[in-house]
Coordinates of C-alpha atoms in Angstrom, one line a residue:
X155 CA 0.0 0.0 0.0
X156 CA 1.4 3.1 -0.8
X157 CA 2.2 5.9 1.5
X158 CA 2.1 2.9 4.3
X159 CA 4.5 4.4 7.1
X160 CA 2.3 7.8 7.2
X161 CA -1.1 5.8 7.6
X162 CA 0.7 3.6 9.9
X163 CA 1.9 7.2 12.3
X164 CA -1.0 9.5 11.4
X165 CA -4.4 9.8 12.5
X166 CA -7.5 10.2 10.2
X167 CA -8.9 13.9 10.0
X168 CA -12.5 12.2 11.2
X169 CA -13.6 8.8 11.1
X170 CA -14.2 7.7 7.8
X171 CA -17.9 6.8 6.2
X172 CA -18.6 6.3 2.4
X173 CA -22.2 6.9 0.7
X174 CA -22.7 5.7 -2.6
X175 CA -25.6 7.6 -4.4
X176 CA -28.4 5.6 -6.0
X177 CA -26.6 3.7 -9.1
X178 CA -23.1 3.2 -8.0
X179 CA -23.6 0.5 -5.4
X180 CA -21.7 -2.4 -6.8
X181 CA -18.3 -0.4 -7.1
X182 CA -19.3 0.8 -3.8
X183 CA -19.4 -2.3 -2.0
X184 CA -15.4 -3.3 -3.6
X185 CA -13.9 0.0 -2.3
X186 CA -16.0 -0.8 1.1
X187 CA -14.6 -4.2 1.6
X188 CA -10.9 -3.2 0.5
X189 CA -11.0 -0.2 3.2
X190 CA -11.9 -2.9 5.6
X191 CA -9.0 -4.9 4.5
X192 CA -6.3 -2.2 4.9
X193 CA -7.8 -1.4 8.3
X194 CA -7.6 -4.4 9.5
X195 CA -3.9 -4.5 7.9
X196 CA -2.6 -1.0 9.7
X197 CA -4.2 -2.3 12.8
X198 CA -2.1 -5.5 12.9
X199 CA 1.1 -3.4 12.1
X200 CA -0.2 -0.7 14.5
X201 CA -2.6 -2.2 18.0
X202 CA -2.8 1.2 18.9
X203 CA -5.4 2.6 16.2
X204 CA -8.4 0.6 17.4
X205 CA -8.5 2.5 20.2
X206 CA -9.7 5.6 17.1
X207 CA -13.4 6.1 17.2
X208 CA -14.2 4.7 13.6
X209 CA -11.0 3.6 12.4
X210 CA -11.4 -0.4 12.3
X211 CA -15.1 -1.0 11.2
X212 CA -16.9 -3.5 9.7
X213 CA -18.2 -1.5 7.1
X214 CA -17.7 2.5 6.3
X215 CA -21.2 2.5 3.9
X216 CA -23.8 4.8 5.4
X217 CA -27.0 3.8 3.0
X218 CA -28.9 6.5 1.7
X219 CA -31.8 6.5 -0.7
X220 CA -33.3 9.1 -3.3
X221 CA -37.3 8.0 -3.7
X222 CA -39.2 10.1 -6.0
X223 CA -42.9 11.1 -6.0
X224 CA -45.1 10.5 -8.7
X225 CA -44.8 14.1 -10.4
X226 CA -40.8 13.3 -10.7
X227 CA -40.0 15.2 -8.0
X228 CA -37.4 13.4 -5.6
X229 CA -35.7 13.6 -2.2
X230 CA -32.6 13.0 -0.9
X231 CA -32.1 10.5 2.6
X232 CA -28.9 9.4 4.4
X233 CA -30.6 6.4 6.7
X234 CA -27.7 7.2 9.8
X235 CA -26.0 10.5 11.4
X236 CA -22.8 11.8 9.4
X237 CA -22.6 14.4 12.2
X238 CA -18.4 14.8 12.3
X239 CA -18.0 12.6 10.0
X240 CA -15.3 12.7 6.8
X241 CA -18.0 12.0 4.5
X242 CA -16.7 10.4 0.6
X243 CA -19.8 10.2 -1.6
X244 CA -19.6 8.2 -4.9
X245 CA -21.3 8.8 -7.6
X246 CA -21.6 7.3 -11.4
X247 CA -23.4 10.1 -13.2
X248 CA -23.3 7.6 -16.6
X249 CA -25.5 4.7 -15.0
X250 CA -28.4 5.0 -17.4
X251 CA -29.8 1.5 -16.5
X252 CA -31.6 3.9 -13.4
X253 CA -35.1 4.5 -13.7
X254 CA -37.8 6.2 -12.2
X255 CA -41.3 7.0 -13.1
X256 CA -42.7 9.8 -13.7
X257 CA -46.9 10.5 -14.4
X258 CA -47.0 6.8 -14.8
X259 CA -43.8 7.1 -17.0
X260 CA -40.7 5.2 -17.0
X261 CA -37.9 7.3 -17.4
X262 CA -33.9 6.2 -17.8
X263 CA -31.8 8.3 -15.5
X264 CA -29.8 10.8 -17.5
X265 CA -26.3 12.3 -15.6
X266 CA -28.4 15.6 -15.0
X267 CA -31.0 13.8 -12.5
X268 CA -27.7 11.9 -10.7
X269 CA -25.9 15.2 -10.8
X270 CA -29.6 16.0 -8.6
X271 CA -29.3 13.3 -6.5
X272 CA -25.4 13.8 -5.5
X273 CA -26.6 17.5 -4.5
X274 CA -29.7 16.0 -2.4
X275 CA -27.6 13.6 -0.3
X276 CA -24.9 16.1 0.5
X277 CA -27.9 18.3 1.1
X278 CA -29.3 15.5 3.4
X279 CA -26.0 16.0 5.6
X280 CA -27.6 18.9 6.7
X281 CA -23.7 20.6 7.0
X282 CA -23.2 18.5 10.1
X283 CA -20.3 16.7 8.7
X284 CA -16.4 17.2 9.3
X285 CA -16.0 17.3 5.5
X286 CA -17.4 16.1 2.2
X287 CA -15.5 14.9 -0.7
X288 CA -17.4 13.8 -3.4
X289 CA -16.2 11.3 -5.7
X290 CA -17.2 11.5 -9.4
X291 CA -14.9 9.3 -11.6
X292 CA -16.9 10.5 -14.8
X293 CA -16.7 14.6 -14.0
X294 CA -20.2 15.9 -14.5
X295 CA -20.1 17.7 -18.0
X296 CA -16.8 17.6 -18.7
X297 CA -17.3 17.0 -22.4
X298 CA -18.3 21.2 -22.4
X299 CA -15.1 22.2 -21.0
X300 CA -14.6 25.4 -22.6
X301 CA -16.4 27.7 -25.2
X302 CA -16.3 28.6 -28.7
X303 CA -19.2 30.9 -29.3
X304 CA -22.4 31.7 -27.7
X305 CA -22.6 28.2 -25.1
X306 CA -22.9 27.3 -21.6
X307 CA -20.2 26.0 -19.5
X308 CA -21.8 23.1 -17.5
X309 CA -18.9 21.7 -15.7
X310 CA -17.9 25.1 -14.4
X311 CA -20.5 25.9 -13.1
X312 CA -21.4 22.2 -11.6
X313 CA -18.1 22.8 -9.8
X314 CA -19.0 26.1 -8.6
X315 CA -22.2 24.9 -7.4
X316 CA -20.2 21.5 -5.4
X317 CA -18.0 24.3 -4.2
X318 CA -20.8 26.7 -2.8
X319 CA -22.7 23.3 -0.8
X320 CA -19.4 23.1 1.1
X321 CA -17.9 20.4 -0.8
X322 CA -13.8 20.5 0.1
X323 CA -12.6 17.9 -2.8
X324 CA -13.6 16.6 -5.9
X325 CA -11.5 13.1 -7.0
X326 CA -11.6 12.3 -10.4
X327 CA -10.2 10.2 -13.0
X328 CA -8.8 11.4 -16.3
X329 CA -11.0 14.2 -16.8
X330 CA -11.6 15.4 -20.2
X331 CA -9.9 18.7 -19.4
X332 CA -8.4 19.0 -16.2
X333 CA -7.8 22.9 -16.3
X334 CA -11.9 22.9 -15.6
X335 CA -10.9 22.9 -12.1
X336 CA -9.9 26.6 -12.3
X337 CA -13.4 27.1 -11.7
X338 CA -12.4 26.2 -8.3
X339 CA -8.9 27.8 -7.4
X340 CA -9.1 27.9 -3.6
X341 CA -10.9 23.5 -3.5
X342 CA -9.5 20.1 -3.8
X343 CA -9.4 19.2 -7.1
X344 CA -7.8 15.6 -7.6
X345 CA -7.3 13.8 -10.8
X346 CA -6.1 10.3 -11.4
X347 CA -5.1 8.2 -14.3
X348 CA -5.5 4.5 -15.1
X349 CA -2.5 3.9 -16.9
X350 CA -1.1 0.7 -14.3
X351 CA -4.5 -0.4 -14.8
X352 CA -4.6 -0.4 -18.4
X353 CA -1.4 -2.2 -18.9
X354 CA -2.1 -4.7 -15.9
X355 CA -5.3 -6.0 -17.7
X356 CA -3.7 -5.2 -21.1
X357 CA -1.0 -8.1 -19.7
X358 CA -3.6 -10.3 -17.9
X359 CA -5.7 -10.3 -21.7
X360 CA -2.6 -10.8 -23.4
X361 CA 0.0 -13.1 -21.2
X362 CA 2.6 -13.0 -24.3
X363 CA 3.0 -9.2 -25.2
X364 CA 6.3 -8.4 -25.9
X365 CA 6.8 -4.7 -24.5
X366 CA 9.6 -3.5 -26.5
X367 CA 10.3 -0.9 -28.6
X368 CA 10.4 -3.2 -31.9
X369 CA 7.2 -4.7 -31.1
X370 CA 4.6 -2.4 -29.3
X371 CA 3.7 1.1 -30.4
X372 CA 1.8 3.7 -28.5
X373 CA -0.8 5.7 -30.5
X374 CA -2.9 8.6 -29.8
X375 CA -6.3 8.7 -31.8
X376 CA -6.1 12.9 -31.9
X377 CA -4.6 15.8 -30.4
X378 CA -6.3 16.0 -27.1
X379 CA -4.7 12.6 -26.3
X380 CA -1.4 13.4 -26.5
X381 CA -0.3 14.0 -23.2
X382 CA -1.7 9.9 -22.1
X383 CA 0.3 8.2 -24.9
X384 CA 3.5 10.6 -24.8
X385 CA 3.4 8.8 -20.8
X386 CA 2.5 5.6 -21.7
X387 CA 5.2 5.9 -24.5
X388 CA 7.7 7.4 -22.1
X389 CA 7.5 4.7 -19.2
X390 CA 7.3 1.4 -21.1
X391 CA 10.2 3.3 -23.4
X392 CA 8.3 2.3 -26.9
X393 CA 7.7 4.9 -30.0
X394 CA 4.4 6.8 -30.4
X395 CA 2.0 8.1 -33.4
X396 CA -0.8 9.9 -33.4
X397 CA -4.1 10.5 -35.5
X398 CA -5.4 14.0 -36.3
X399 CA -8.7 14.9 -37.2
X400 CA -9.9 16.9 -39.6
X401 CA -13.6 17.9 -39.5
X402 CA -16.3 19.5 -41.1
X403 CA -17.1 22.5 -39.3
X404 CA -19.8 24.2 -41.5
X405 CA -22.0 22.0 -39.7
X406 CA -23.1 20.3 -36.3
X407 CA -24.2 16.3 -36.1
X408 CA -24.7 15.0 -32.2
X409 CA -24.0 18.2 -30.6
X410 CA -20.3 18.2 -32.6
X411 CA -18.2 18.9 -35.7
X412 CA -18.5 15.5 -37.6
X413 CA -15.2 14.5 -38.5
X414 CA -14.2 14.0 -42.3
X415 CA -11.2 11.9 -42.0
X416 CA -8.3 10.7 -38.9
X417 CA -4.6 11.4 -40.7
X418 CA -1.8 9.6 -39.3
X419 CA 1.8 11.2 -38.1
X420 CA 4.2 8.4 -36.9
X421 CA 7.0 5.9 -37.6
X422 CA 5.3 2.5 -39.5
X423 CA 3.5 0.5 -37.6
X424 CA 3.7 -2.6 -39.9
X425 CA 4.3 -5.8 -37.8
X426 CA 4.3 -4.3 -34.5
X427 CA 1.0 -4.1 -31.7
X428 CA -0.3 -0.7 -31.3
X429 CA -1.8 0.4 -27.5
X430 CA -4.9 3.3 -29.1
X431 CA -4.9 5.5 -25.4
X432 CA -7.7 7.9 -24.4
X433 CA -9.9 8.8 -22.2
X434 CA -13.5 7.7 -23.5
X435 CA -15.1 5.7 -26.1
X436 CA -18.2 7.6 -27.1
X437 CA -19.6 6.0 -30.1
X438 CA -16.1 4.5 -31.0
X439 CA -16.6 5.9 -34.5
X440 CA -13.6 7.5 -34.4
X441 CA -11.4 4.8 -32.3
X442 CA -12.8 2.2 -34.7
X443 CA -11.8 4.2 -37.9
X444 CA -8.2 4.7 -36.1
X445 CA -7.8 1.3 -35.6
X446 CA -8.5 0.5 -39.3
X447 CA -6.4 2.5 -40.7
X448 CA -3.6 0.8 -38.3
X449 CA -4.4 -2.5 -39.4
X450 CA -4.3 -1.5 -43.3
X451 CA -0.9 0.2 -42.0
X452 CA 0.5 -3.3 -41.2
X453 CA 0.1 -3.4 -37.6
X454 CA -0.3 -7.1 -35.9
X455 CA -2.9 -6.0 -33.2
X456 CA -4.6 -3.2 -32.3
X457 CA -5.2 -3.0 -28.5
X458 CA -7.7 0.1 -27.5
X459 CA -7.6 1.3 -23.6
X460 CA -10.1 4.1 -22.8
X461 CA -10.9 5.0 -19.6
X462 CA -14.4 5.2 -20.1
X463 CA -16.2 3.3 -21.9
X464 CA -19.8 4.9 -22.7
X465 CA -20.7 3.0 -26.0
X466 CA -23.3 5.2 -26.7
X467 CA -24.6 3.7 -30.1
X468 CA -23.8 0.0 -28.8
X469 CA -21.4 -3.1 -28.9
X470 CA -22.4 -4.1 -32.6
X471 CA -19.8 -2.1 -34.4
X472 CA -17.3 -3.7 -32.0
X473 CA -18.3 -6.9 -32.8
X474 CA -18.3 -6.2 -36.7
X475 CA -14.1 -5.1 -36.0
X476 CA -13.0 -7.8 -33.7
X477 CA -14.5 -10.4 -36.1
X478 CA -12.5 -8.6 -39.4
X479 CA -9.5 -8.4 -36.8
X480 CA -9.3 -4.7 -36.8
X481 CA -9.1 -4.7 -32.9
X482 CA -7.9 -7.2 -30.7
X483 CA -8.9 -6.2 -27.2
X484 CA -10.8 -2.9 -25.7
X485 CA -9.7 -2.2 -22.5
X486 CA -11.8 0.2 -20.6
X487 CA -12.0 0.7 -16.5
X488 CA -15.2 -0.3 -14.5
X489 CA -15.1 3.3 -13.1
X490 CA -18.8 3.4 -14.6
X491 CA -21.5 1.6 -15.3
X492 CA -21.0 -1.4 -17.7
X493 CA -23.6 -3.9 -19.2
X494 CA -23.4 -7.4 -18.9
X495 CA -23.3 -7.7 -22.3
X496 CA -20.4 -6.0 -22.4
X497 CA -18.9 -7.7 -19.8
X498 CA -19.8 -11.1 -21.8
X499 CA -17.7 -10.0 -25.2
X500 CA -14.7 -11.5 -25.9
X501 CA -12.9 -8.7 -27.4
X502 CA -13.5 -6.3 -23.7
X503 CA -11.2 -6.6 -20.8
X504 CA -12.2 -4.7 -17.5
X505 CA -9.4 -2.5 -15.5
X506 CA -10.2 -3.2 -11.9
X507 CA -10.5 0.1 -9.9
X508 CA -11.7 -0.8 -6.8
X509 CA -8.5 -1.3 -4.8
X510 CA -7.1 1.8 -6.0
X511 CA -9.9 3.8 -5.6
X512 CA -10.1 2.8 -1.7
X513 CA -6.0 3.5 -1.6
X514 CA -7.1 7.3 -2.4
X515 CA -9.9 7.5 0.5
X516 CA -7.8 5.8 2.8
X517 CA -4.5 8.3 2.4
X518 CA -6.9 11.4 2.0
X519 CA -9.1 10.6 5.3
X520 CA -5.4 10.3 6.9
X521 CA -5.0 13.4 5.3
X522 CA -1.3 12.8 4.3
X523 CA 0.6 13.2 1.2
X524 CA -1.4 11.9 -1.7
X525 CA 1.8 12.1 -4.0
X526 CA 2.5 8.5 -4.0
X527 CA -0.7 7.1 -4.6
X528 CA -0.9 9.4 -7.9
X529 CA 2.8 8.5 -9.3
X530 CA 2.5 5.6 -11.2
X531 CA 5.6 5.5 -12.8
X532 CA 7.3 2.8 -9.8
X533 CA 4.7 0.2 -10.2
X534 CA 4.6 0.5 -13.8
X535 CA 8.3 -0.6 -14.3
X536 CA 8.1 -2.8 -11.3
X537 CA 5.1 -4.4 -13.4
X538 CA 6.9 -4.4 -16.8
X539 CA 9.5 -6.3 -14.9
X540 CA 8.0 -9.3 -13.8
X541 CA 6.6 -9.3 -17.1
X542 CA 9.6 -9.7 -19.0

């Protein structure tokens, strides 16, 4: 565990207690019992901390609910006092598989009504905690990071909002644009990145991948990704590439320019495995049109890692690729909601979260030095390794 001796000599800023707003349950319950676990661990090492009001627990989830009446109007309910509490709420704002009903109708929860309920529960606090962090590995609106004409700036003012209930930190994960959190100058603003995940469930999926620099290639599918796969590049010490796309912008399709064609800057690819990095697969138009033109480029595989994966027009286009061996595994975290159908498809590997989401809450409710928790860089090599 990192950042072991300062949990082992430090004591928690209040006793910890996790709430997991409607739709986020399952991941939850993971980052519940691995708290447990490192509890259980320090107070082994260290007798002294049961005697801490909170510290070794059976559980740290206070249950809470958000029932709606029958105009859609809803209400927010923690079922036990937080009073003093250091209070982490987790929420999955991309868990459309929520309904509620509404005049008799059944709606599918959108992130604007779980964006409602996170405000109702920390509402439901009543102010009577010791802090709230909230917990939102998909950032609220972070797709409208910034303006180009006459538009709204949703995450902003999301942030500003969080900010004004009294909320001290938000902890993220690979946010779209992390300068959004200059909305918030003077609040906690955390943002984490997947990348040991990726390759440890990029290594599980594919025991024989040779990680060399004649072998593996790391690509970024356009210009916003650059800054993941010049890392990614950087640590496992392969070459990189990069797509960039060129769009229409005379008009708008989806809320977006619709792009006309990806053009590729790099070094050949023919004969080696590509890693396509970034941090959500929307449609997967455009990852699936990268990775095509790789494998007409002479690459040998085609491995995609996103941290999100949203598949907003479904798995069938997926499907279509793996089968014509355009991709070879997509890699995404289970940092949001996923489908069992997903989960069922031969071509998808899951980057388990859990564990390193409860190493955050743990080092930030002893509030200590998060810095080792966030660099990477160790356990990547130490991984790459024992994989060579």
């Amino acid at each position: 565990m990192a950042n072991l001796d300062s949990l082992l000599h430090s004591i928690p800023a209040a006793p910890l207690k996790l709430v997991a707003v409607p739709g986020c349950e399952e991941m939850a319950k993971i980052v519940d019992e691995h708290l447990v676990s490192f509890r259980k661990d320090i107070v082994k090492m260290n007798p002294g901390k049961a005697d801490i009001f909170g510290y070794a627990e059976d559980s740290y989830l206070v249950p809470c609910k958000c029932p709606r009446f029958g105009s859609g109007e809803a209400k927010g309910i923690l079922t036990e006092s937080v009073r003093g509490m250091d209070l982490f709420i987790l929420v999955d704002v991309c868990n459309y598989s929520m309904t509620y009903k509404m005049f008799g109708h059944e709606n599918h929860m959108s992130p604007d009504d779980h964006y409602q309920n996170l405000k109702r529960i920390i509402a439901a606090a009543n102010g009577k905690a010791h802090r709230v962090n909230v917990i939102m590995p998909f950032l609220y609106e972070s797709r409208q990071h910034k303006r180009t004409s006459r538009e709204s700036l949703d995450c902003a003012m999301a942030l500003t909002e969080l900010k004004n209930m009294n909320v001290s930190n938000i902890i993220t994960f690979d946010a779209h644009d992390p300068r959004v959190c200059n909305a918030i100058p003077l609040k906690g603003f955390d943002n984490y990145f997947p990348t040991y995940q990726f390759l440890k469930a990029l290594i599980k999926a594919v025991p024989d991948l040779d990680i060399s620099k004649e072998h593996l290639m790391a690509i970024s599918p356009d210009e916003g990704a650059m800054s993941r796969a010049v890392y990614f590049s950087g640590v496992l010490g392969v070459d990189m590439g990069m797509f960039y796309k060129r769009r229409d912008y005379s008009k708008i399709v989806n809320g977006k320019n619709p792009i006309v064609a990806h053009e590729f800057l790099g070094d050949s690819v023919e004969g080696k495995a590509v890693v396509i990095i970034d941090d959500m697969i929307s449609s997967g138009e455009s990852m699936l049109d990268c990775a095509k033109q790789l494998k007409e480029r002479g690459a040998s595989d085609v491995f995609v890692c996103a941290t999100f994966g949203l598949f907003t027009d479904g798995l069938a286009k997926f499907d279509d690729y793996y089968e014509k061996g355009y991709i070879s595994k997509v890699i995404t975290t289970d940092l949001i909601y996923q489908t069992e159908d997903l989960k069922s498809k031969p071509w998808y590997e899951p980057a388990i979260m859990g564990k390193y989401m409860a190493n955050i809450i743990d080092t930030m409710n002893h509030d200590v030095s998060i810095e080792k928790v966030r660099d990477t860089t160790g356990k990547l090599n130490k991984l790459m390794s024992t994989h060579k």
